[in-house]
PDB file of C-alpha atoms in Angstrom:
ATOM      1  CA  UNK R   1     -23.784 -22.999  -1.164  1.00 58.00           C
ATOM      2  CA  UNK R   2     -21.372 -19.847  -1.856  1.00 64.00           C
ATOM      3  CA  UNK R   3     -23.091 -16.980  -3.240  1.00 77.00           C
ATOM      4  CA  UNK R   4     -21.949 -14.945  -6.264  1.00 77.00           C
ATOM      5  CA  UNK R   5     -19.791 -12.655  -4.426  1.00 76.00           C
ATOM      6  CA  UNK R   6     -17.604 -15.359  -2.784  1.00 79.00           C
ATOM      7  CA  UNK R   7     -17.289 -16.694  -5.570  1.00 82.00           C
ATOM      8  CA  UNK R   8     -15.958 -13.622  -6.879  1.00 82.00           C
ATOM      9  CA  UNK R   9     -13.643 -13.517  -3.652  1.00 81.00           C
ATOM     10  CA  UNK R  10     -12.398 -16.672  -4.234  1.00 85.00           C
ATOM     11  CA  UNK R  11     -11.514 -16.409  -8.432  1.00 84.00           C
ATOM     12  CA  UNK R  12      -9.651 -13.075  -6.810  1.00 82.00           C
ATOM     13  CA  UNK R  13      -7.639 -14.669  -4.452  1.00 83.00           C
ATOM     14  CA  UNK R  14      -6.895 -17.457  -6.362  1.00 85.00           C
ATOM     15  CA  UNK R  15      -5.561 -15.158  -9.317  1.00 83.00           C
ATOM     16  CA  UNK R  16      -3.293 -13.450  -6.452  1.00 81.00           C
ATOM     17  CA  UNK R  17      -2.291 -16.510  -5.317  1.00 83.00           C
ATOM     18  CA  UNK R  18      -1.566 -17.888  -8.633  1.00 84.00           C
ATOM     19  CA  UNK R  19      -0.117 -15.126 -10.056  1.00 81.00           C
ATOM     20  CA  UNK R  20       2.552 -14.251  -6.991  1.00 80.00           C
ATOM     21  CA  UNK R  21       3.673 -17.993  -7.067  1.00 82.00           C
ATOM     22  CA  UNK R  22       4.283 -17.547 -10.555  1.00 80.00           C
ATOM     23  CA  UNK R  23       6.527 -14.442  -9.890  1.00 78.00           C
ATOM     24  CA  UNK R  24       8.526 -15.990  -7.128  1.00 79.00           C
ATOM     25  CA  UNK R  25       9.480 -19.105  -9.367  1.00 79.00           C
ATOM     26  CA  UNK R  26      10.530 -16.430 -11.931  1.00 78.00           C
ATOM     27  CA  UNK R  27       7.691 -17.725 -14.421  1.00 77.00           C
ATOM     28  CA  UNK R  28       6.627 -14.250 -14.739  1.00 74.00           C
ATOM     29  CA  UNK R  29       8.714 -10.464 -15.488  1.00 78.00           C
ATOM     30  CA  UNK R  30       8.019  -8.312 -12.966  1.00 75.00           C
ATOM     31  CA  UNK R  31       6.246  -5.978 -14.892  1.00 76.00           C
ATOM     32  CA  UNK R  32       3.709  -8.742 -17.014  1.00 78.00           C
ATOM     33  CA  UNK R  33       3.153  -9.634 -13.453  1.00 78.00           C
ATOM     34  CA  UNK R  34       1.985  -5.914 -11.980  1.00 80.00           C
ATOM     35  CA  UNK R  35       0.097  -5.253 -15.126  1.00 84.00           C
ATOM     36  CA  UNK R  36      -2.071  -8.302 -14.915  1.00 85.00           C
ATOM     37  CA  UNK R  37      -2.606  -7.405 -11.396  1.00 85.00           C
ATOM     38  CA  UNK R  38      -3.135  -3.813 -12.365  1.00 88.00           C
ATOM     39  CA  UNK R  39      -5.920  -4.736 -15.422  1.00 88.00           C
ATOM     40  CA  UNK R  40      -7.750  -6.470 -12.972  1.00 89.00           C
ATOM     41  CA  UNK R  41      -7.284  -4.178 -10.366  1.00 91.00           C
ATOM     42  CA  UNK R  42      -9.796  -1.528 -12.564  1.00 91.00           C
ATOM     43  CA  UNK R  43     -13.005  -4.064 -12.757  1.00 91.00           C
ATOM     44  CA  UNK R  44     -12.567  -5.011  -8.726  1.00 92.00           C
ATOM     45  CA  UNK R  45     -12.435  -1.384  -7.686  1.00 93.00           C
ATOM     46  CA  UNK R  46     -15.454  -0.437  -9.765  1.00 94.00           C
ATOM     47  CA  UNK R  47     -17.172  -3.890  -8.652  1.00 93.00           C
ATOM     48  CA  UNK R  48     -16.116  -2.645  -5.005  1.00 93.00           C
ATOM     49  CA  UNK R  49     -17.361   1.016  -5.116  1.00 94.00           C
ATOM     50  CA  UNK R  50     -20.737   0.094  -6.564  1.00 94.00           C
ATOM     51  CA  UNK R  51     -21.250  -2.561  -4.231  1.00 93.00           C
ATOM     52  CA  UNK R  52     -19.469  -0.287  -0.928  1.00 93.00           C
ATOM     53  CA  UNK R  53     -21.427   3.053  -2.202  1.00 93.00           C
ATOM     54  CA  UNK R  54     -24.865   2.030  -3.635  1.00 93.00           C
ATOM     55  CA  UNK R  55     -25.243  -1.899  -2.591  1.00 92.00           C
ATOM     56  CA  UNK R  56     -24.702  -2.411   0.298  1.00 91.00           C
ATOM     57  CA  UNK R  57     -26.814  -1.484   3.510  1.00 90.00           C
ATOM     58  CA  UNK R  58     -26.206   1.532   5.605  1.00 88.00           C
ATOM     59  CA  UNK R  59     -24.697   0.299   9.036  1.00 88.00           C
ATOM     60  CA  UNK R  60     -27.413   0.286  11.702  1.00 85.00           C
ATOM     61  CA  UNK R  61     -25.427   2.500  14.250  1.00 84.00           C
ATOM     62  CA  UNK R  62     -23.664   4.941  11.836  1.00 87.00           C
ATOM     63  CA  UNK R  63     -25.562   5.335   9.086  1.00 89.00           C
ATOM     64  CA  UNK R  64     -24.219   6.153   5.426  1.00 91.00           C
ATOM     65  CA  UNK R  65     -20.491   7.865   6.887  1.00 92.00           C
ATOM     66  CA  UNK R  66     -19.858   4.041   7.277  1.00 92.00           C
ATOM     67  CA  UNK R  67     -19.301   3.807   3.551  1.00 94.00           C
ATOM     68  CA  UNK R  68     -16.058   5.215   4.473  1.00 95.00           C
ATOM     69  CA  UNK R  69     -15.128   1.754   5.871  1.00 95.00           C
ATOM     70  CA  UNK R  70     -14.974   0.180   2.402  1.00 96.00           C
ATOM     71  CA  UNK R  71     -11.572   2.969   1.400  1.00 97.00           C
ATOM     72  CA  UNK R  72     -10.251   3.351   4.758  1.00 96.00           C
ATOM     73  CA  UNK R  73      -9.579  -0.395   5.745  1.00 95.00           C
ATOM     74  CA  UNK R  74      -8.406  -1.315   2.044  1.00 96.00           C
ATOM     75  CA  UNK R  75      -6.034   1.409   2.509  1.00 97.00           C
ATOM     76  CA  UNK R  76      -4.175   0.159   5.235  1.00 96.00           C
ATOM     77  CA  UNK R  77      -4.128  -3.646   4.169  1.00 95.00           C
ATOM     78  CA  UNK R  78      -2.251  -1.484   1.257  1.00 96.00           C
ATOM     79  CA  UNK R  79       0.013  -0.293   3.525  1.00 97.00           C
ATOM     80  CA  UNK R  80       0.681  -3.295   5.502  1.00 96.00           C
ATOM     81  CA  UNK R  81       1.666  -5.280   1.772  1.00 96.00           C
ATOM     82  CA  UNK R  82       3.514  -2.451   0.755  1.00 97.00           C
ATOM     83  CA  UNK R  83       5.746  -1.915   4.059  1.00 97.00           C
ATOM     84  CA  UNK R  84       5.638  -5.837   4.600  1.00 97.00           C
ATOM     85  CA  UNK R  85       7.268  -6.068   1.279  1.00 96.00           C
ATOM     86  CA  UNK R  86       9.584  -3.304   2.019  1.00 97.00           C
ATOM     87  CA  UNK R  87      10.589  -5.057   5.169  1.00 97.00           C
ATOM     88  CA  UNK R  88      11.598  -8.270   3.493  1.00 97.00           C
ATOM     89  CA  UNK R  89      13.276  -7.001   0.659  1.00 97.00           C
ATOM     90  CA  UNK R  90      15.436  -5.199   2.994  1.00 97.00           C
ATOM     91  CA  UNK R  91      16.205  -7.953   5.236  1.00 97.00           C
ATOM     92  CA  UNK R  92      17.221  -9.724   1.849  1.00 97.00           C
ATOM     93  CA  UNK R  93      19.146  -7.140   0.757  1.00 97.00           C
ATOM     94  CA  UNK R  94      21.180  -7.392   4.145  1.00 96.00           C
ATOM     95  CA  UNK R  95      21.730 -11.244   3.805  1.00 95.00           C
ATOM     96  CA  UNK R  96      22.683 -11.531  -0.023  1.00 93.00           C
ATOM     97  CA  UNK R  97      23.467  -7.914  -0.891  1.00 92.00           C
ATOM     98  CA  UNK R  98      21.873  -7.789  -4.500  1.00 94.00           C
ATOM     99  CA  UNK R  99      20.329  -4.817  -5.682  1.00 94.00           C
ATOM    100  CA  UNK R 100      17.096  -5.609  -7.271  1.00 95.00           C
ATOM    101  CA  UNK R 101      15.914  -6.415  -3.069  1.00 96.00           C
ATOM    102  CA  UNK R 102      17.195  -2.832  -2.573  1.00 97.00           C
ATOM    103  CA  UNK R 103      14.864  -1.649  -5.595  1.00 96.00           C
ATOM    104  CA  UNK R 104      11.489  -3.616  -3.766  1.00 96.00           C
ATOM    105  CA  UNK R 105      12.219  -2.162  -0.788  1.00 97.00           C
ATOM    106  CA  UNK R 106      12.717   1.541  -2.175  1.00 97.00           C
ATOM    107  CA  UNK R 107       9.130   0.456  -4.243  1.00 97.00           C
ATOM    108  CA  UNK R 108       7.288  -0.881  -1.536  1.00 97.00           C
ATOM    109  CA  UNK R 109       8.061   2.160   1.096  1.00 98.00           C
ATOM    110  CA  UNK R 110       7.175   4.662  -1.436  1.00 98.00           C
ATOM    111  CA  UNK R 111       4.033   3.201  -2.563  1.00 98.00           C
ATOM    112  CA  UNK R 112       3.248   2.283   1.436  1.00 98.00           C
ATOM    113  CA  UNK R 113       3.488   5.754   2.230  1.00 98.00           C
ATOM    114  CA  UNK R 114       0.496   6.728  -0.687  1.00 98.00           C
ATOM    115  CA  UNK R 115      -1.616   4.190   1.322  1.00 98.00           C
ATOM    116  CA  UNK R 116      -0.691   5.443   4.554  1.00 97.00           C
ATOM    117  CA  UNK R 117      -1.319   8.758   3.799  1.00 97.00           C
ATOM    118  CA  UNK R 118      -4.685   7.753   2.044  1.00 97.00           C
ATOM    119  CA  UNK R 119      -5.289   5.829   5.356  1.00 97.00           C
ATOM    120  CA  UNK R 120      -4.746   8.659   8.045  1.00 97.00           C
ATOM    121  CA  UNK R 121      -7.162  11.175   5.419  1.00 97.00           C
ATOM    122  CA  UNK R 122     -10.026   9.011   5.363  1.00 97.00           C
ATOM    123  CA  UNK R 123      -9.680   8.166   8.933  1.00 96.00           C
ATOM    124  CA  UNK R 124      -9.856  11.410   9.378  1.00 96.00           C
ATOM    125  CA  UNK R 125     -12.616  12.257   7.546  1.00 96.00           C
ATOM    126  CA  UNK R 126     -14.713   9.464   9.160  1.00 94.00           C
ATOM    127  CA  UNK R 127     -13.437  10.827  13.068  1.00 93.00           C
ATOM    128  CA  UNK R 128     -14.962  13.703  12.535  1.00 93.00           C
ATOM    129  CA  UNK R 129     -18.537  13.024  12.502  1.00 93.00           C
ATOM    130  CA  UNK R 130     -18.350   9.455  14.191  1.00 91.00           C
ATOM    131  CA  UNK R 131     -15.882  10.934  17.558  1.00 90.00           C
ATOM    132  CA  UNK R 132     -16.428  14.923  16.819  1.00 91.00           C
ATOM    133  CA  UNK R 133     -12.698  15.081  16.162  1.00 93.00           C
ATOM    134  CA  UNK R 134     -10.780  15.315  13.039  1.00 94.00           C
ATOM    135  CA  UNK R 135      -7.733  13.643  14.842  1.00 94.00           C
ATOM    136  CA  UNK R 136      -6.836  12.889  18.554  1.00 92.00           C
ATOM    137  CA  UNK R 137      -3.471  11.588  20.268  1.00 93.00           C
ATOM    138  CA  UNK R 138      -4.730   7.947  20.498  1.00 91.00           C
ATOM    139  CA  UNK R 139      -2.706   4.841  20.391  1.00 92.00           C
ATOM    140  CA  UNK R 140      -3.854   3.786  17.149  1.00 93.00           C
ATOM    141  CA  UNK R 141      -3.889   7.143  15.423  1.00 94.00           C
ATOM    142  CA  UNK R 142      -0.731   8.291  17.238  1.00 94.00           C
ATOM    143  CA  UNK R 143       1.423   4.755  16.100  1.00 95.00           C
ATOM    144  CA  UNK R 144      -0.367   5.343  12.555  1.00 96.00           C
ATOM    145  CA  UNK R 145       1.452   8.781  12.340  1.00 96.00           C
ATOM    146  CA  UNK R 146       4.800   7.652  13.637  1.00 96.00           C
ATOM    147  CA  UNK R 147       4.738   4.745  10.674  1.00 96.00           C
ATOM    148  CA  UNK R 148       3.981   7.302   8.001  1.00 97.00           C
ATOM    149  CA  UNK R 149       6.894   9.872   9.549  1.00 97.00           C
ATOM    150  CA  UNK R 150       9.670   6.942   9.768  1.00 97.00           C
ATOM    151  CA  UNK R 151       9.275   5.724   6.713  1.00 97.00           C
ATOM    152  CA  UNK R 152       8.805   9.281   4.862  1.00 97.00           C
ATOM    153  CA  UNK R 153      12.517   9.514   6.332  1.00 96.00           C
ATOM    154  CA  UNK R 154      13.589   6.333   4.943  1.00 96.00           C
ATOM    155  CA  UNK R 155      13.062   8.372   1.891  1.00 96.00           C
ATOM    156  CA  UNK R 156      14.177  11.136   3.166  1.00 95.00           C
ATOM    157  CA  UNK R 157      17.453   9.445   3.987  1.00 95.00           C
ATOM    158  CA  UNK R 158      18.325   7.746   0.667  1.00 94.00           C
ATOM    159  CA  UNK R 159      18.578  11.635  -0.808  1.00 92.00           C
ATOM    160  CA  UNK R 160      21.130  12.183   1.297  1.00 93.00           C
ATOM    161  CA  UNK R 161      23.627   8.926   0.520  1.00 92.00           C
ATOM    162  CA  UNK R 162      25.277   9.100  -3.394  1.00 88.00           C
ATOM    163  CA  UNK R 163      27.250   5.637  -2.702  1.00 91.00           C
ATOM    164  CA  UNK R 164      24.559   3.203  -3.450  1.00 91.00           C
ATOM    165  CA  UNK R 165      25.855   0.349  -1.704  1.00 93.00           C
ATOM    166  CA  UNK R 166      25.758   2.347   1.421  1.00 95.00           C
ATOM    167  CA  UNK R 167      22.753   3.614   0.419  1.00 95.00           C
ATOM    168  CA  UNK R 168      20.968   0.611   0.378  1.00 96.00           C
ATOM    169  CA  UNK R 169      22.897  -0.542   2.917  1.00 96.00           C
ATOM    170  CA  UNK R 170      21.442   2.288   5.243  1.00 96.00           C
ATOM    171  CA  UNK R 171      18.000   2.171   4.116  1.00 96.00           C
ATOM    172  CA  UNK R 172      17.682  -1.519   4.868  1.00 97.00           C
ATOM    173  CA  UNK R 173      18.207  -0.797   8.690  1.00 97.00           C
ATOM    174  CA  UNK R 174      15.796   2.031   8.282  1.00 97.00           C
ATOM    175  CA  UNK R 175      13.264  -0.050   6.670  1.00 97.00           C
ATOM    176  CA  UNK R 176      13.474  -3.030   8.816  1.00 97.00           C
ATOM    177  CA  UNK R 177      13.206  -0.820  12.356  1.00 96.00           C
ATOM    178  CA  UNK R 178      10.076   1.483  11.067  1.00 96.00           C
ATOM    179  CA  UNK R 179       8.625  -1.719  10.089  1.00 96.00           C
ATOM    180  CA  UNK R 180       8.860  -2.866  14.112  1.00 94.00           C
ATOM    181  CA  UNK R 181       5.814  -0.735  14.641  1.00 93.00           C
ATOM    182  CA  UNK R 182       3.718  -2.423  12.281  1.00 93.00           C
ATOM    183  CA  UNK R 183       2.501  -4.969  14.679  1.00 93.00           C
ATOM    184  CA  UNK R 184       2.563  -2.447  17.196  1.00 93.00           C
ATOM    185  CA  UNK R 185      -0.218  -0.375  14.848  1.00 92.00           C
ATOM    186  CA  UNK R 186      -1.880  -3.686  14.990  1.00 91.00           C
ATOM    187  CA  UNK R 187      -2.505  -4.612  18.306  1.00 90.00           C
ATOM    188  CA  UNK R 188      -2.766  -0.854  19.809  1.00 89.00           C
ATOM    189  CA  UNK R 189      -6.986  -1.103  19.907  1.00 89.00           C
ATOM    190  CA  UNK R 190      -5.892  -4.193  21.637  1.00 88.00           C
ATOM    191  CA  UNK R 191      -3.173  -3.416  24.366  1.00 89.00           C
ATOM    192  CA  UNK R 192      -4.498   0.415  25.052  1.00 87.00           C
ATOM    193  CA  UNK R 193      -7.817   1.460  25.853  1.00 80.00           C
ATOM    194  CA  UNK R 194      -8.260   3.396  22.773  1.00 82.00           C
ATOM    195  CA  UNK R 195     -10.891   5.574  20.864  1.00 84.00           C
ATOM    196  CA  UNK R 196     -10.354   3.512  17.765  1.00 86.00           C
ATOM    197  CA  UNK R 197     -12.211   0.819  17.956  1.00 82.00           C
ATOM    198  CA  UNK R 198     -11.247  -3.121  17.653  1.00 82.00           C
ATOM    199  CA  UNK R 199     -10.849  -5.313  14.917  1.00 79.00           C
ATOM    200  CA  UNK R 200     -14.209  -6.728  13.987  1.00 79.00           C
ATOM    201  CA  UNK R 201     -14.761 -10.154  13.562  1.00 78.00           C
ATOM    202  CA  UNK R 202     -16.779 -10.998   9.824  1.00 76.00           C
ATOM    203  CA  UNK R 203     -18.749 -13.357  11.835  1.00 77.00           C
ATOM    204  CA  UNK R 204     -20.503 -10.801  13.216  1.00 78.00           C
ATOM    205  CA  UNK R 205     -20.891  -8.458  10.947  1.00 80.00           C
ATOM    206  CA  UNK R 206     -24.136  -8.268   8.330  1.00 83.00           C
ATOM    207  CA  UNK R 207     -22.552 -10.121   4.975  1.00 84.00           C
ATOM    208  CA  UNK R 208     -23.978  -7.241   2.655  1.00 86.00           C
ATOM    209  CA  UNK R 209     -21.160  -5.602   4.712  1.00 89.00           C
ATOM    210  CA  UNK R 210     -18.553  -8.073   4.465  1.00 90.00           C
ATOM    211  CA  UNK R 211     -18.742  -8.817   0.248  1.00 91.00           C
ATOM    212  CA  UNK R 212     -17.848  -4.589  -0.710  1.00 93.00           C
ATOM    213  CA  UNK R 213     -15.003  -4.750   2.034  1.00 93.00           C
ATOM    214  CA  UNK R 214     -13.694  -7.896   0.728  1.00 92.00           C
ATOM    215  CA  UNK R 215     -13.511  -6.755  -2.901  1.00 93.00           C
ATOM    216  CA  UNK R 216     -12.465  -3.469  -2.148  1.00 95.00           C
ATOM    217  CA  UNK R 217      -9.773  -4.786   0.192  1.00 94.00           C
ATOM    218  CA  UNK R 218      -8.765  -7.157  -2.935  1.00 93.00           C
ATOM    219  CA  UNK R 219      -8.516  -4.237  -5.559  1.00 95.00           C
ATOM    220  CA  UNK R 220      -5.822  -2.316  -3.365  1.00 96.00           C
ATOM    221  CA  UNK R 221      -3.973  -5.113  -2.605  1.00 93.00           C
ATOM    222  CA  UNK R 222      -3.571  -5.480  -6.764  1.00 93.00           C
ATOM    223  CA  UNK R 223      -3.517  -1.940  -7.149  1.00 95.00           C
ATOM    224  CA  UNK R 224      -0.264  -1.820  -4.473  1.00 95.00           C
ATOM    225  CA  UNK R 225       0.826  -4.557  -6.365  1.00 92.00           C
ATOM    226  CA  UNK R 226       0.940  -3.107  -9.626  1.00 94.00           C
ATOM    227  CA  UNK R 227       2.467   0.349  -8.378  1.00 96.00           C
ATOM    228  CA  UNK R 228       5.212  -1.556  -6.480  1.00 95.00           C
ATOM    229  CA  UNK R 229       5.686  -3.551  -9.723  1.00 93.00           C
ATOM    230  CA  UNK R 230       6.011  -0.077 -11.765  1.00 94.00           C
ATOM    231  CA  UNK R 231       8.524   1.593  -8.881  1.00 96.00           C
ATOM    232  CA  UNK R 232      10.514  -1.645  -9.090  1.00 95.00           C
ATOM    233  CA  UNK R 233      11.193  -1.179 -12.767  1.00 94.00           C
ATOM    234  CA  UNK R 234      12.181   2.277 -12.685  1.00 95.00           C
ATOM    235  CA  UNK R 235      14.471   1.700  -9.344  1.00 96.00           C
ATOM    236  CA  UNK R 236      15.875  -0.183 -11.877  1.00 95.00           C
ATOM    237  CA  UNK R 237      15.933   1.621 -14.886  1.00 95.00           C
ATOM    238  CA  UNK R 238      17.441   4.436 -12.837  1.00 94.00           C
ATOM    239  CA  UNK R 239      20.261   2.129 -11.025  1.00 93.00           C
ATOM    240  CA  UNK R 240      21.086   0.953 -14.857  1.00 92.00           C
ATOM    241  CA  UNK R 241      21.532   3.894 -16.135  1.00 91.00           C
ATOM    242  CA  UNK R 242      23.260   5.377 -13.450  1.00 89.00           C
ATOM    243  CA  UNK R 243      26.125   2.279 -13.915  1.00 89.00           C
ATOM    244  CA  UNK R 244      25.944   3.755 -17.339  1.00 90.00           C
ATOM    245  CA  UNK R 245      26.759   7.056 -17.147  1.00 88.00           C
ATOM    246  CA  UNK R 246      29.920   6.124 -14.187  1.00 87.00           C
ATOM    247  CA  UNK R 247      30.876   3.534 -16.774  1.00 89.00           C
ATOM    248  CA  UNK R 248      31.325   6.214 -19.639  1.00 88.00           C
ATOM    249  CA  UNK R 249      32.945   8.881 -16.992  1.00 88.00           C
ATOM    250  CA  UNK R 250      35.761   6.119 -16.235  1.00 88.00           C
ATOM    251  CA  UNK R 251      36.422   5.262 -19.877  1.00 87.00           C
ATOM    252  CA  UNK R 252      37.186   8.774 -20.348  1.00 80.00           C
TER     253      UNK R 252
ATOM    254  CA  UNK X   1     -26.836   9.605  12.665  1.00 49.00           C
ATOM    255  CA  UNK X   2     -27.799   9.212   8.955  1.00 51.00           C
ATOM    256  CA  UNK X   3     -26.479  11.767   7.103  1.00 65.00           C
ATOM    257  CA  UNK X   4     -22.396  11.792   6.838  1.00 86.00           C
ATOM    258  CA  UNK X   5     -22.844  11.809   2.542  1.00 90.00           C
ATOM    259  CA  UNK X   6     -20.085  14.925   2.499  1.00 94.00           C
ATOM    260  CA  UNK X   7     -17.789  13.505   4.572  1.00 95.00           C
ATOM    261  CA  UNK X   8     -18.252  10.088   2.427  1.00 95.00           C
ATOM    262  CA  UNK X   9     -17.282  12.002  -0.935  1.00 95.00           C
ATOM    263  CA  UNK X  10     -14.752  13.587   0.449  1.00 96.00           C
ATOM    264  CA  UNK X  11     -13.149  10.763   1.346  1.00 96.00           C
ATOM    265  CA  UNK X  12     -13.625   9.151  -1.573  1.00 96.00           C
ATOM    266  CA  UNK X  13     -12.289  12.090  -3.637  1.00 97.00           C
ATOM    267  CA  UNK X  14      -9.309  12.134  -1.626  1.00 97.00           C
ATOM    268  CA  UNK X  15      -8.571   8.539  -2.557  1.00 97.00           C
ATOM    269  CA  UNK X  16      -9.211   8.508  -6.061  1.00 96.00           C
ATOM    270  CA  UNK X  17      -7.141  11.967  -6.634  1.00 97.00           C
ATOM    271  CA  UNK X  18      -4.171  10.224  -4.774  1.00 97.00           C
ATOM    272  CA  UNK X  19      -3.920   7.127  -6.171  1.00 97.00           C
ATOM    273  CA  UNK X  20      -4.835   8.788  -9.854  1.00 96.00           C
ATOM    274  CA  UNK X  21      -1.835  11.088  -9.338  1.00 97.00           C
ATOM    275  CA  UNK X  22       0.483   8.509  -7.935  1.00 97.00           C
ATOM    276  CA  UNK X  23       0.045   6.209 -10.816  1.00 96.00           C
ATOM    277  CA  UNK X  24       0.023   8.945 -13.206  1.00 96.00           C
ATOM    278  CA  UNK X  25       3.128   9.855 -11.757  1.00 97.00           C
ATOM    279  CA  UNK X  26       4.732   6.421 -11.790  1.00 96.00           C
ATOM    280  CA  UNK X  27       3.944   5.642 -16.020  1.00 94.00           C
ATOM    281  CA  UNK X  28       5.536   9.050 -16.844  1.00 96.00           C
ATOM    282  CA  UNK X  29       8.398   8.430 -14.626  1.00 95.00           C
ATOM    283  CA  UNK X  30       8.565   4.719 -16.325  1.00 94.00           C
ATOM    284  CA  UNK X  31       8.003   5.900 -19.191  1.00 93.00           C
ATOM    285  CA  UNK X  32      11.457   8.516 -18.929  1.00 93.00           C
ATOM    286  CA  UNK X  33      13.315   5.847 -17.813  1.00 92.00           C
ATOM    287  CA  UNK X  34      12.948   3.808 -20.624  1.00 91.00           C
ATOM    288  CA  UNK X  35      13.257   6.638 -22.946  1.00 89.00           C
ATOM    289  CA  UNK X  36      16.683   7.456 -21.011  1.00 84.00           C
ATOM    290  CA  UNK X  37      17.692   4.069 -21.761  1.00 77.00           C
ATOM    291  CA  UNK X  38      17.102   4.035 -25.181  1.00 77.00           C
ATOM    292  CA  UNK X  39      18.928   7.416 -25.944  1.00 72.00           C
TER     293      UNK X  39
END
């Protein structure tokens, strides 16, 4: 018998689900797409926070500064989406060369890098009175820095390139070697003895745990979806009128 | 260890100002770029 929360787990993913298939047939614009995901985005985080901050149990070994758990995780299954979108969009744009995959990946990095940085803050914030330590030189803190510094010069990069073809060009070899360490991120509380500690498995965690987590985890993924949605559109809007503006020069 | 409550809003805080400015950010730079279009 699933409870009310699963249920609520379930009608999310399914909307994701639905909603992204719908995109990649072309069934839905880009932006209808992000702003569905964004509208429901609001009621999930609020859901999320009242469940994470008042609901739910404090943990049994950390006490209340476990709460943190239920922005800091989110965050980073934000970043994965955003970078893992990034990533593809740039190995696109390598194969078929068409700008719109050069406008995801510019879109997802950005909008990565806001989770990332959220990510490393709050991690930060929960080190200190978990470890003593605002921040160490540990595998998975260490990797977690290096992600957020070679994508930040992805960016950092396409200011420097006018051309846009070799712009994007450029960018998409950027893109797809910072996103090499993403499974490297992943697996450091696994290969190195580490201070971070190891995935945890829901099965054994307390389900008044698992429900705020799960919601919260499902509001940033719709939240990343709708700001990558929004970045797309003005990548975009930008490259457009750009064209513009070269086209009127010429005819001069 | 029970307490932890300031560490908790400040992250929280953190969160919420970041993501409140990025979107803010990303409608008013939509929002130009459709105006730029239009002009």
């Amino acid at each position: 018998m699933l409870t009310i929360g699963s249920w609520i787990v379930l009608a999310l993913i399914g909307l994701v689900l639905i909603s992204l298939g719908l995109r990649l047939t072309r069934r839905l614009a880009p932006t209808r797409f992000g702003g569905l995901w964004g509208a429901v985005a609001l009621p999930t985080l609020a859901l999320g926070l009242y469940l994470g901050l008042l609901w739910a149990p404090a943990d049994i070994e950390m006490g209340n500064v476990q709460r943190l758990m239920y922005v800091h995780f989110p965050s980073w299954v934000g970043t994965g989406a955003a970078f893992l979108t990034a990533f593809l969009a740039s190995l696109l744009y390598l194969f078929r060369r068409k700008d719109a995959f050069d406008h995801w990946a510019l879109a997802g990095v950005e909008v990565g890098l806001v989770f990332n940085a959220i990510g490393i803050i709050t991690g930060a914030l929960w080190g200190r009175p978990t470890w003593g330590v605002y921040w160490t030189w540990d595998p998975r803190l260490t990797t977690t820095a290096i992600m957020f510094i070679t994508f930040a010069a992805y960016l950092s990069l396409r200011s420097f390139i006018d051309e846009p073809e070799r712009r994007a060009r450029f960018s998409a070899v950027v893109a797809i070697i910072a996103f090499i360490n993403l499974p490297i991120v992943y697996f450091s509380v696994r290969w190195w003895r580490t201070l971070h500690q190891p995935q945890s498995s829901p099965e054994t965690v307390d389900p008044q745990l698992v429900l705020p987590l799960r919601i919260m985890m499902l509001a940033f993924l719709l939240l990343c979806g709708w700001m990558i949605t929004q970045r797309y559109e003005i990548a975009r809007l930008r490259a457009e009128e750009d064209r513009r503006v070269l086209e009127l020069e010429l005819a001069r | 260890m029970t307490g932890g409550w300031p560490y908790i809003v400040a992250g929280y805080v953190v969160a919420a100002v970041v993501l409140t400015a990025y979107s803010l950010s990303l409608v008013a730079r939509l929002r130009k770029a459709r105006q730029a279009k239009t002009d």
